[in-house]
mmCIF file of C-alpha atoms and ligand atoms in Angstrom:
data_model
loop_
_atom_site.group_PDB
_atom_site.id
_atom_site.type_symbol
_atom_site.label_atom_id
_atom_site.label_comp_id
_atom_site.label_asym_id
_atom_site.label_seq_id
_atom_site.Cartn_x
_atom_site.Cartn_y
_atom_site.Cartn_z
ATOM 1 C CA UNK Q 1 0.000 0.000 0.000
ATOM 2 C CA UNK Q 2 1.430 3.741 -0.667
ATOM 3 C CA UNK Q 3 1.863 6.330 2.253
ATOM 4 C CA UNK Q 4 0.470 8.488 0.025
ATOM 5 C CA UNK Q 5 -3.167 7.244 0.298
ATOM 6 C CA UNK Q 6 -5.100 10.190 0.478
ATOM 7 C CA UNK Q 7 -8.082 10.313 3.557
ATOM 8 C CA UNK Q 8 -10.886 9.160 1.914
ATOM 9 C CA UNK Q 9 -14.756 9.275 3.226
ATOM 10 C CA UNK Q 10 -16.501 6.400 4.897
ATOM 11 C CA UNK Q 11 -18.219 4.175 1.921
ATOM 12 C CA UNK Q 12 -21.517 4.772 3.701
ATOM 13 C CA UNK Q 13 -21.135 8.495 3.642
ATOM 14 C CA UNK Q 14 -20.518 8.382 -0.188
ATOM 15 C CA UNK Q 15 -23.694 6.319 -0.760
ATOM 16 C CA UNK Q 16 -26.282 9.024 1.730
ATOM 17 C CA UNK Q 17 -24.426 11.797 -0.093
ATOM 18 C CA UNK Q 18 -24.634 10.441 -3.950
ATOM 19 C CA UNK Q 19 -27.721 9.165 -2.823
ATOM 20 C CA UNK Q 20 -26.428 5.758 -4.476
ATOM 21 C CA UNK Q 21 -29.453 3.292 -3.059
ATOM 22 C CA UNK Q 22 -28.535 -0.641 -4.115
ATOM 23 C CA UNK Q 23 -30.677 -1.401 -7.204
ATOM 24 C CA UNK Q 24 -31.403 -5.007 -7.606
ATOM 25 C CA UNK Q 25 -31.761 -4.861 -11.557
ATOM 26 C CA UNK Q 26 -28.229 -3.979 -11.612
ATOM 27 C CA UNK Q 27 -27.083 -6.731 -9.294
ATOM 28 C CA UNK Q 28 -25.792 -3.966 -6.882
ATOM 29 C CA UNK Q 29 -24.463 -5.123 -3.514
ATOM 30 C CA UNK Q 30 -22.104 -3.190 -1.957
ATOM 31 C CA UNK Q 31 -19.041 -3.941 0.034
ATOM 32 C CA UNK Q 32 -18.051 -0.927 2.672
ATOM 33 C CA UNK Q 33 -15.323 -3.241 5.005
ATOM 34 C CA UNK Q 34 -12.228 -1.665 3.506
ATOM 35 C CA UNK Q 35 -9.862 -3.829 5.312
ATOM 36 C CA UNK Q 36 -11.725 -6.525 3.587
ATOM 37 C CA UNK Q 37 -11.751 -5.155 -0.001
ATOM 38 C CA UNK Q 38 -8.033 -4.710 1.035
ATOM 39 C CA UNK Q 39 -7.627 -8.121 1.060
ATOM 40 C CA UNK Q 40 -9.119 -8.740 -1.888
ATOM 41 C CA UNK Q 41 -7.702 -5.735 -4.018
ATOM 42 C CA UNK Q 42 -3.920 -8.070 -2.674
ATOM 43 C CA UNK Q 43 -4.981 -11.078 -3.730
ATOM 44 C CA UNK Q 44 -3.482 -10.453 -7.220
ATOM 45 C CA UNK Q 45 -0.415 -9.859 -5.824
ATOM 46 C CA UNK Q 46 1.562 -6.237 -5.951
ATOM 47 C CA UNK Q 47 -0.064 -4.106 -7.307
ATOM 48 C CA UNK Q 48 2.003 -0.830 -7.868
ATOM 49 C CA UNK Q 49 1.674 0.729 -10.845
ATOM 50 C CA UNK Q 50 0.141 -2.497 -12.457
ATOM 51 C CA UNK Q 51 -2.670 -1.603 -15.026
ATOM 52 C CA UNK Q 52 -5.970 -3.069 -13.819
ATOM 53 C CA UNK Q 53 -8.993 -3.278 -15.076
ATOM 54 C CA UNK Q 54 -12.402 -3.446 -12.962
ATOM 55 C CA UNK Q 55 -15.873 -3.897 -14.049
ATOM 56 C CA UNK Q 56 -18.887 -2.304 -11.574
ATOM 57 C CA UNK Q 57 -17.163 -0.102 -9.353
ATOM 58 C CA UNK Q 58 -20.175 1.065 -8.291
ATOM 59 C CA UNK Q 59 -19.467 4.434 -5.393
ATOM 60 C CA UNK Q 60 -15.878 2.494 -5.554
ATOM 61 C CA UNK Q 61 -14.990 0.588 -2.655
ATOM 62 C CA UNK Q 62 -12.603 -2.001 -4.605
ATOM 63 C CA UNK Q 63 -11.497 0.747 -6.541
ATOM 64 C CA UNK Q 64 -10.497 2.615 -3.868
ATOM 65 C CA UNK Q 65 -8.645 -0.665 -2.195
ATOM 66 C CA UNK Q 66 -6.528 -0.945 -5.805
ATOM 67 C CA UNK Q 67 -6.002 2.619 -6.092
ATOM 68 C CA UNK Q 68 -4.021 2.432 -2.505
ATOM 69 C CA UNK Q 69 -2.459 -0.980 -3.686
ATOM 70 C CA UNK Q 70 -0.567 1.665 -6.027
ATOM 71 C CA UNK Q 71 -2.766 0.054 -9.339
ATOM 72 C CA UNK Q 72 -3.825 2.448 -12.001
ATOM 73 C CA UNK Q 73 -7.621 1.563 -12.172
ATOM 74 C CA UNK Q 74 -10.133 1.595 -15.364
ATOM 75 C CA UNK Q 75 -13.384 0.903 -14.753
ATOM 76 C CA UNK Q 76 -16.489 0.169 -16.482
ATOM 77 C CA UNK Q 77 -19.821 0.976 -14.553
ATOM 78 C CA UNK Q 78 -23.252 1.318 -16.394
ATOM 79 C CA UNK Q 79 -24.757 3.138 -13.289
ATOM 80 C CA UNK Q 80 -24.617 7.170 -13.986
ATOM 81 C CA UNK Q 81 -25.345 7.526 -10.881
ATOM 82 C CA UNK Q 82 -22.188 6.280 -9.646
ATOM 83 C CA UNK Q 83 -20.352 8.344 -11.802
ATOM 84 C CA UNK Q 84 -19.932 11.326 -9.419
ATOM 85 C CA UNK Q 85 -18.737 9.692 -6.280
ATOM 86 C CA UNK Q 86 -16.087 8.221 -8.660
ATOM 87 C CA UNK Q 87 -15.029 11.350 -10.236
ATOM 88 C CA UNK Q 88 -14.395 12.487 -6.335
ATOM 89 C CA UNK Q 89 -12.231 9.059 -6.563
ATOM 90 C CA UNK Q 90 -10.506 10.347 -9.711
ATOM 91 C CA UNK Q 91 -9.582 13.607 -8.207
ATOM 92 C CA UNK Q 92 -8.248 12.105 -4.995
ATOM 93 C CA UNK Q 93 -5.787 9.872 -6.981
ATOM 94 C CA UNK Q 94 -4.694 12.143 -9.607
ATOM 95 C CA UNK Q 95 -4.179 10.489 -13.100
ATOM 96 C CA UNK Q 96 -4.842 7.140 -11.831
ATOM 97 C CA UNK Q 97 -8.415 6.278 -12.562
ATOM 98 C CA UNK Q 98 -10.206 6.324 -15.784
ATOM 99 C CA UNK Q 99 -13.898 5.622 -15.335
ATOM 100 C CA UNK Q 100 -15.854 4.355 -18.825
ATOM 101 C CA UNK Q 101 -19.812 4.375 -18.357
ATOM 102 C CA UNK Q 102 -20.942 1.592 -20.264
ATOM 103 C CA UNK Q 103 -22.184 -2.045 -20.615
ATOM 104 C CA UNK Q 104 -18.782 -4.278 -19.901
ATOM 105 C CA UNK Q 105 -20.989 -6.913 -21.936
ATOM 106 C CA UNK Q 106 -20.412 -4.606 -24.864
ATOM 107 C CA UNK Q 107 -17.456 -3.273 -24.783
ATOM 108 C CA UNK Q 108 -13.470 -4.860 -26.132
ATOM 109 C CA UNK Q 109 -12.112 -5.112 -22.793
ATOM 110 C CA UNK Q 110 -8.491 -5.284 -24.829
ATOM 111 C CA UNK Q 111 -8.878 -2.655 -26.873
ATOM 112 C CA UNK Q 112 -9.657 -0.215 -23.944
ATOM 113 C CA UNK Q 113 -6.615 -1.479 -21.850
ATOM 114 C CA UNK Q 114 -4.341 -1.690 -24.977
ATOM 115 C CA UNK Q 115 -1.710 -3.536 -22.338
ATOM 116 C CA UNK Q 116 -1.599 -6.035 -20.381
ATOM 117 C CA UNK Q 117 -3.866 -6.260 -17.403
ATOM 118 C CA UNK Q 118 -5.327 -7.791 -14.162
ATOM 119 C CA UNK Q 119 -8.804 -7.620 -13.834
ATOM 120 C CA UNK Q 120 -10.696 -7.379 -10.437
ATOM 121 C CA UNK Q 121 -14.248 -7.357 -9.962
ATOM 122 C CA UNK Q 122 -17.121 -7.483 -7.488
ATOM 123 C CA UNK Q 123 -19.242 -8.917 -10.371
ATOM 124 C CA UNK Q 124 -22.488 -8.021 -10.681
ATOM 125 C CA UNK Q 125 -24.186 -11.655 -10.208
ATOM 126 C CA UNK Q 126 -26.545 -11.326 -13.258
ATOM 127 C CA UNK Q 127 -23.632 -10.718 -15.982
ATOM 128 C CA UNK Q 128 -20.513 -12.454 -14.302
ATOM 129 C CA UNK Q 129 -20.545 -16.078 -15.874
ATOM 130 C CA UNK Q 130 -20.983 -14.016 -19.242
ATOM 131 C CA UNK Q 131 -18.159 -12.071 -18.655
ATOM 132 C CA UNK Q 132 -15.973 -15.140 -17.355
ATOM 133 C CA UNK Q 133 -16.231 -17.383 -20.220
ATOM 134 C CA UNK Q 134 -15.677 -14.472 -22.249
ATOM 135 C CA UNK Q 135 -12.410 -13.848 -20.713
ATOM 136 C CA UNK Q 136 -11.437 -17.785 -20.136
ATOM 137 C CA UNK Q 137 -12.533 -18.004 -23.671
ATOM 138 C CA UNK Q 138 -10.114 -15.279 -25.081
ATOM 139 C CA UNK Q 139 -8.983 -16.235 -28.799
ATOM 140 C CA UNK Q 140 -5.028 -15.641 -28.221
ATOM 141 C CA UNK Q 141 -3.720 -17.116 -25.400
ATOM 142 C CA UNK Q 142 -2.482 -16.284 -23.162
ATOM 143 C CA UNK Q 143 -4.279 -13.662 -23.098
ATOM 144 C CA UNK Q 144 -3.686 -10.191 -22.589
ATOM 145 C CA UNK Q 145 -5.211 -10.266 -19.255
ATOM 146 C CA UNK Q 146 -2.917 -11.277 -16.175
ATOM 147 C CA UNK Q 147 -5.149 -12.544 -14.049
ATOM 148 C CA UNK Q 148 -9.096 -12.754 -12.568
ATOM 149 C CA UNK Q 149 -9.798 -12.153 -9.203
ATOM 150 C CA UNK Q 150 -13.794 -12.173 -9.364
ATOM 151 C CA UNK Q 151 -16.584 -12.340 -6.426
ATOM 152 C CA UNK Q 152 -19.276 -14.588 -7.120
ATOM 153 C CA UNK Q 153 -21.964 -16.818 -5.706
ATOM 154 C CA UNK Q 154 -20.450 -19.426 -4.023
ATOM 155 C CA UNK Q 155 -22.400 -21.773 -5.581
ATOM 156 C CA UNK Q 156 -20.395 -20.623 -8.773
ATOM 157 C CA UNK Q 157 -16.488 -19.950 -7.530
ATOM 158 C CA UNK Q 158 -17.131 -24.219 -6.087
ATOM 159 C CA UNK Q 159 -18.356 -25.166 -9.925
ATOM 160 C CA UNK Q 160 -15.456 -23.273 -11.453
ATOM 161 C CA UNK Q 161 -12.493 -25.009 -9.064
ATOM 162 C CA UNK Q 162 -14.284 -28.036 -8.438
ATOM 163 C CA UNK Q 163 -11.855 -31.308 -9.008
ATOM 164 C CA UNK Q 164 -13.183 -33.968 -10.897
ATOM 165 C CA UNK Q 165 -15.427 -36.499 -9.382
ATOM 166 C CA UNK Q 166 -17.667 -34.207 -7.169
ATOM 167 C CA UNK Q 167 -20.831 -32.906 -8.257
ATOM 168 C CA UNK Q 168 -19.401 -29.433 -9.260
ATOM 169 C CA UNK Q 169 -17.582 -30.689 -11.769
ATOM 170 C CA UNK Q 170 -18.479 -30.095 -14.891
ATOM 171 C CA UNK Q 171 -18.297 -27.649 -18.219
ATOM 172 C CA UNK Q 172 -17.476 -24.608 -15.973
ATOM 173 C CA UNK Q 173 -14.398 -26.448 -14.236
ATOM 174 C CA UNK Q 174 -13.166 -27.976 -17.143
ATOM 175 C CA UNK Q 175 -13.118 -24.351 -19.192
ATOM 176 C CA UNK Q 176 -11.325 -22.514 -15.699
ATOM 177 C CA UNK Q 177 -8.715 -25.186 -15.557
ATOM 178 C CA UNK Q 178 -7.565 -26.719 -19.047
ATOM 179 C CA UNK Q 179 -5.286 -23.706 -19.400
ATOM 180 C CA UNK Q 180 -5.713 -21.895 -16.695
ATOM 181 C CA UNK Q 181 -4.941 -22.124 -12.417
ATOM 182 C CA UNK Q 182 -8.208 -21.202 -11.064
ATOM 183 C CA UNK Q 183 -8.205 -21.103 -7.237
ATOM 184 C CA UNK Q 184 -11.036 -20.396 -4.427
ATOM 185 C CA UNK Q 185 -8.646 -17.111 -2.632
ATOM 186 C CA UNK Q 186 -11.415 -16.293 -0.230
ATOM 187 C CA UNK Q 187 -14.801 -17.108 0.939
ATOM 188 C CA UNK Q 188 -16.746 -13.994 2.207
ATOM 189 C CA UNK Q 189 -19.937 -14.009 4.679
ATOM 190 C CA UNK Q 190 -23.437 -12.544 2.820
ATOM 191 C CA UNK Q 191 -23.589 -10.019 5.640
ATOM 192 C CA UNK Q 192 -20.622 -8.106 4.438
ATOM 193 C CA UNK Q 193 -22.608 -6.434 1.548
ATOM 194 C CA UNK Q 194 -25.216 -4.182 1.752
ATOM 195 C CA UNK Q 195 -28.097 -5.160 1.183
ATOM 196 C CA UNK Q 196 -27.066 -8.553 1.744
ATOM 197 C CA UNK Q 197 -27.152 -11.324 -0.864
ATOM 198 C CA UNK Q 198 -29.447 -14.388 -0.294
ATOM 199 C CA UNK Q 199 -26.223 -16.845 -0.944
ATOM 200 C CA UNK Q 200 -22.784 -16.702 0.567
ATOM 201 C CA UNK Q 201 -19.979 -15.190 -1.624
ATOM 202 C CA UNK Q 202 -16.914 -16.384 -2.761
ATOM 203 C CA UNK Q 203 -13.270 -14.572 -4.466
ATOM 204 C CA UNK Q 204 -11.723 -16.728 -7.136
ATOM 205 C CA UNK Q 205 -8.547 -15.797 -8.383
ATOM 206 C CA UNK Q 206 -7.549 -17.223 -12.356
ATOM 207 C CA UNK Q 207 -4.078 -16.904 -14.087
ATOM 208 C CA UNK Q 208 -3.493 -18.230 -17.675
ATOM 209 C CA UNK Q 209 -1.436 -21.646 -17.571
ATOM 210 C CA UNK Q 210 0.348 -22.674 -20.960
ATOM 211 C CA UNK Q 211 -2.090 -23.723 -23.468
ATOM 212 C CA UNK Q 212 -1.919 -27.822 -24.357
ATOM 213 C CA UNK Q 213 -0.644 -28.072 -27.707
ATOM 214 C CA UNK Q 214 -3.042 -29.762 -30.944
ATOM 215 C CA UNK Q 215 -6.130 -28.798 -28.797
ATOM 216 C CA UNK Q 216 -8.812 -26.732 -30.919
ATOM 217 C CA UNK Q 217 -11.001 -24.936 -27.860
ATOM 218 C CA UNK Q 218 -14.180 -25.064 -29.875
ATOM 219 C CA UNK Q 219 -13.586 -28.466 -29.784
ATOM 220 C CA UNK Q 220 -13.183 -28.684 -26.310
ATOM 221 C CA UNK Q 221 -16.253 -26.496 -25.552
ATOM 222 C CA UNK Q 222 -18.441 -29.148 -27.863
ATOM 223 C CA UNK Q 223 -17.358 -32.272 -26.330
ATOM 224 C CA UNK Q 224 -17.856 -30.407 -23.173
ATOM 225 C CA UNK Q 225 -21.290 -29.603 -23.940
ATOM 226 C CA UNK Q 226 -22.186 -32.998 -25.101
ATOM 227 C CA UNK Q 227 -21.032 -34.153 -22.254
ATOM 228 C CA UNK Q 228 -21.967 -32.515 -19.745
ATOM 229 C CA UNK Q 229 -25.450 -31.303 -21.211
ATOM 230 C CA UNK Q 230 -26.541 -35.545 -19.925
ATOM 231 C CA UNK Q 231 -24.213 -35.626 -17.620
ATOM 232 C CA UNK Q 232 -25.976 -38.433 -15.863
ATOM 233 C CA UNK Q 233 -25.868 -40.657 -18.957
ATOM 234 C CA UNK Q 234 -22.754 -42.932 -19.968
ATOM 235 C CA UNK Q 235 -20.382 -41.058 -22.295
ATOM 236 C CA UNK Q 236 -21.176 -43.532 -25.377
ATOM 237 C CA UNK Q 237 -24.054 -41.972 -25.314
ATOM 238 C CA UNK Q 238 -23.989 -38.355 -24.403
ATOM 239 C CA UNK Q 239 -21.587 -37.972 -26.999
ATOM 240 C CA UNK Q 240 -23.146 -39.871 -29.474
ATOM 241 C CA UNK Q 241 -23.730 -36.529 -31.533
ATOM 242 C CA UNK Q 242 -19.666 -35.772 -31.807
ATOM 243 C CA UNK Q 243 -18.559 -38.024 -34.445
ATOM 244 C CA UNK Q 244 -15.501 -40.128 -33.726
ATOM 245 C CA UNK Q 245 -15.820 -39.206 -29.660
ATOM 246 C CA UNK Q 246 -16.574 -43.147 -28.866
ATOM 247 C CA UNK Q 247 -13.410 -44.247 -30.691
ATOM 248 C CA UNK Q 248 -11.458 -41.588 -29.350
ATOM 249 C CA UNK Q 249 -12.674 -42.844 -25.583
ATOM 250 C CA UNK Q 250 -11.423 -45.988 -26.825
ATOM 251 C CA UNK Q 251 -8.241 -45.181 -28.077
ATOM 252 C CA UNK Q 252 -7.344 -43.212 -25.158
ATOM 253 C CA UNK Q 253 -8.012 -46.522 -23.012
ATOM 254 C CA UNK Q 254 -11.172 -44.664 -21.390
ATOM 255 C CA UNK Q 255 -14.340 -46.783 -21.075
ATOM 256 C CA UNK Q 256 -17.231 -45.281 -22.852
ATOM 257 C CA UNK Q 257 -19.787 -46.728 -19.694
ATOM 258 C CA UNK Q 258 -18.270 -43.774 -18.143
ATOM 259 C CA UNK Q 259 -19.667 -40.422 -17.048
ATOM 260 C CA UNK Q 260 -18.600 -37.135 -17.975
ATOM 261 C CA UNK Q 261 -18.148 -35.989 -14.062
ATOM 262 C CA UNK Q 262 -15.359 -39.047 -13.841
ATOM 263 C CA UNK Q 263 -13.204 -37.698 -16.285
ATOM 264 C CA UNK Q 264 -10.497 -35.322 -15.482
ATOM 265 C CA UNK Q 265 -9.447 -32.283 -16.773
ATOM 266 C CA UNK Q 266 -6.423 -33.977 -18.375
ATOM 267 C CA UNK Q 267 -9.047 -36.646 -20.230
ATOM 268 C CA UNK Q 268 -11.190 -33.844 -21.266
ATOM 269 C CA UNK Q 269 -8.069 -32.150 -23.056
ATOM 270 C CA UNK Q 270 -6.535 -35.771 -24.516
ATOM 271 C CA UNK Q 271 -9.675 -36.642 -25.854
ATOM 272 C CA UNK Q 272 -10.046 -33.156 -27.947
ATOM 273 C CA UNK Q 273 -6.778 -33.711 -29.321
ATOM 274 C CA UNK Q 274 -7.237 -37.233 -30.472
ATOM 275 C CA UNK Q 275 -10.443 -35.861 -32.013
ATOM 276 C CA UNK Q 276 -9.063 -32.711 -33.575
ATOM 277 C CA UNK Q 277 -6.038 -34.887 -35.427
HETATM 278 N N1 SAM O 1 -17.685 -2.862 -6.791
HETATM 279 C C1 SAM O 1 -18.735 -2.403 -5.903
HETATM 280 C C2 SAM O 1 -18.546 -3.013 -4.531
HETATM 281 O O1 SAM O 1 -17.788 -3.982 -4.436
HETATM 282 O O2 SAM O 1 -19.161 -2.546 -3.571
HETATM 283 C C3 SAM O 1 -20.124 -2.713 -6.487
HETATM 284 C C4 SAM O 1 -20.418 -4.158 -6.751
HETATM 285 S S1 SAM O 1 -22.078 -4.488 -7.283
HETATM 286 C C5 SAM O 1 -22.165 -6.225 -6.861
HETATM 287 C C6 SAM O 1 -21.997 -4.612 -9.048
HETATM 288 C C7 SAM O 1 -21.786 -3.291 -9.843
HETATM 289 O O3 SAM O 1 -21.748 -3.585 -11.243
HETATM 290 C C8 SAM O 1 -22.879 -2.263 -9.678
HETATM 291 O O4 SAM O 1 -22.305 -1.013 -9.428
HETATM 292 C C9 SAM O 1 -23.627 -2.250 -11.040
HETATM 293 O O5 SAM O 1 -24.177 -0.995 -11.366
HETATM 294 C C10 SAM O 1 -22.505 -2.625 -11.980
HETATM 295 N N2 SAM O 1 -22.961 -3.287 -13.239
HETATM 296 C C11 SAM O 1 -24.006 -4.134 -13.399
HETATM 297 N N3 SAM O 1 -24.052 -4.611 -14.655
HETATM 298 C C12 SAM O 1 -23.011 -4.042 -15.323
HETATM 299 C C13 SAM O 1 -22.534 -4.136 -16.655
HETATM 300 N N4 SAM O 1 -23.120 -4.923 -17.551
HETATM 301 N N5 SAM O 1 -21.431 -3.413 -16.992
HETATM 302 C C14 SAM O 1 -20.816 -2.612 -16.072
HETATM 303 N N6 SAM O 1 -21.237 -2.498 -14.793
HETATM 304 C C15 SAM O 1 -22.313 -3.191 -14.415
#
């Protein structure tokens, strides 16, 4: 953190004033514990003078955390009426944040940056499994993102590092860890927000891994789908519609009685590749 951090007002105070009230259309819940959104404005690791991106600042309580960190901060909110409590934000770290009002569904994330960047979000629940297979879906990899260190539901961050075997596993874990390290950094209690969420929260941090060579990811993403979409049925049959994917379970020495949750990660890749040749 810099010595320079400038005194900032309470979170709550910014809200009353801006008169910023939660609105549940825009999936706002807001986090005013800033030794907690410390925590999770470190979890990407130093941040001085790294370029980060941040979608739904909202009155800016992350931002504020990664503007200490030393980070220089662009972020993407679609509320206007956020936009003056983080203009005040703007003008207490001079030249280090850039607010864009917009949709992040819409926008090139990339081409705003235009260099390599970590991203850090308190997602908004209703668009943040959009916006993370976007990003885990990137067509260059790696990418030109660093790293994801993204709230969401619980429910979600378990699906997205669950190991196969368990009953999370499935499409989501297999797309967050075939070239990527996708960990759960940090569960957080539904009473820190305001209002609070029905579910419990959870901060899952991403970096890109190297990419497995002779693996085409639309590939991947359709035998995924296949098998995944009847993932109580045997494979030999889930993936009946993928042409060759019984003889490539085959040659691979995996029986096709199997089901998809039984394969690993490793098996999901191996098996694209065989098919892809
Ligand atoms: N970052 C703040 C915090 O941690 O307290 C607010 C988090 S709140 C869960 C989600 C924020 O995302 C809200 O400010 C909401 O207006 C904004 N938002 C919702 N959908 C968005 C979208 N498609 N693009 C950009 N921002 C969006």
């Amino acid at each position: 953190m810099t010595d320079l951090a400038p005194q900032l007002p309470p979170l709550r105070e910014v809200i009353a004033r801006h008169g910023l009230s939660a609105s549940k259309a825009l999936g706002q819940n807001f986090l005013f514990d800033e030794q907690l959104l410390d925590r999770i404005a470190a979890l990407p690791g130093s941040m001085e003078g790294r370029a980060v991106l941040e979608i739904g600042p909202g009155p800016g309580g992350l931002t504020r955390a990664a503007l200490r960190a030393g980070a220089r901060v662009t972020a993407i909110e679609m509320d206007r009426r956020c936009l003056p409590a983080l203009a005040e934000l703007a003008d207490a770290f001079p030249g280090r944040l850039r607010v864009i009002e917009g949709d992040a569904l819409k926008l090139d994330h990339d081409a705003i940056m235009g260099e390599p960047y970590a991203i850090l979000s308190n997602l908004p629940y209703n668009v943040g499994t959009a916006l993370f297979t976007r990003w885990l879906s990137a067509p260059a990899w790696p990418p030109r993102w660093s790293s994801l260190t993204l709230m969401f539901q619980q429910e979600v961050a378990q699906r997205i590092v669950a190991a196969s075997g368990s009953s999370a596993f499935g499409r989501l874990a297999v797309l967050s860890q075939w070239r990527s390290t996708a960990k759960l950094a940090m569960k957080v209690h539904r009473s820190a927000f305001t209002p609070p969420p029905k579910v419990m929260s959870a901060v899952v941090h991403v970096e890109p891994a190297a990419m497995p060579e002779g693996v085409d990811p639309a590939l991947l993403s359709r035998l995924t789908e296949a098998a995944f979409g009847q993932r109580r049925k045997m494979l030999r049959q889930s993936l009946k519609g993928v042409p060759g994917a019984v003889a490539a379970l085959e040659s691979l020495g995996i029986e096709p009685t199997r089901r998809a949750e039984t394969l690993s990660v490793a098996d999901f890749v191996a098996l694209a590749r065989v098919l892809g040749r």
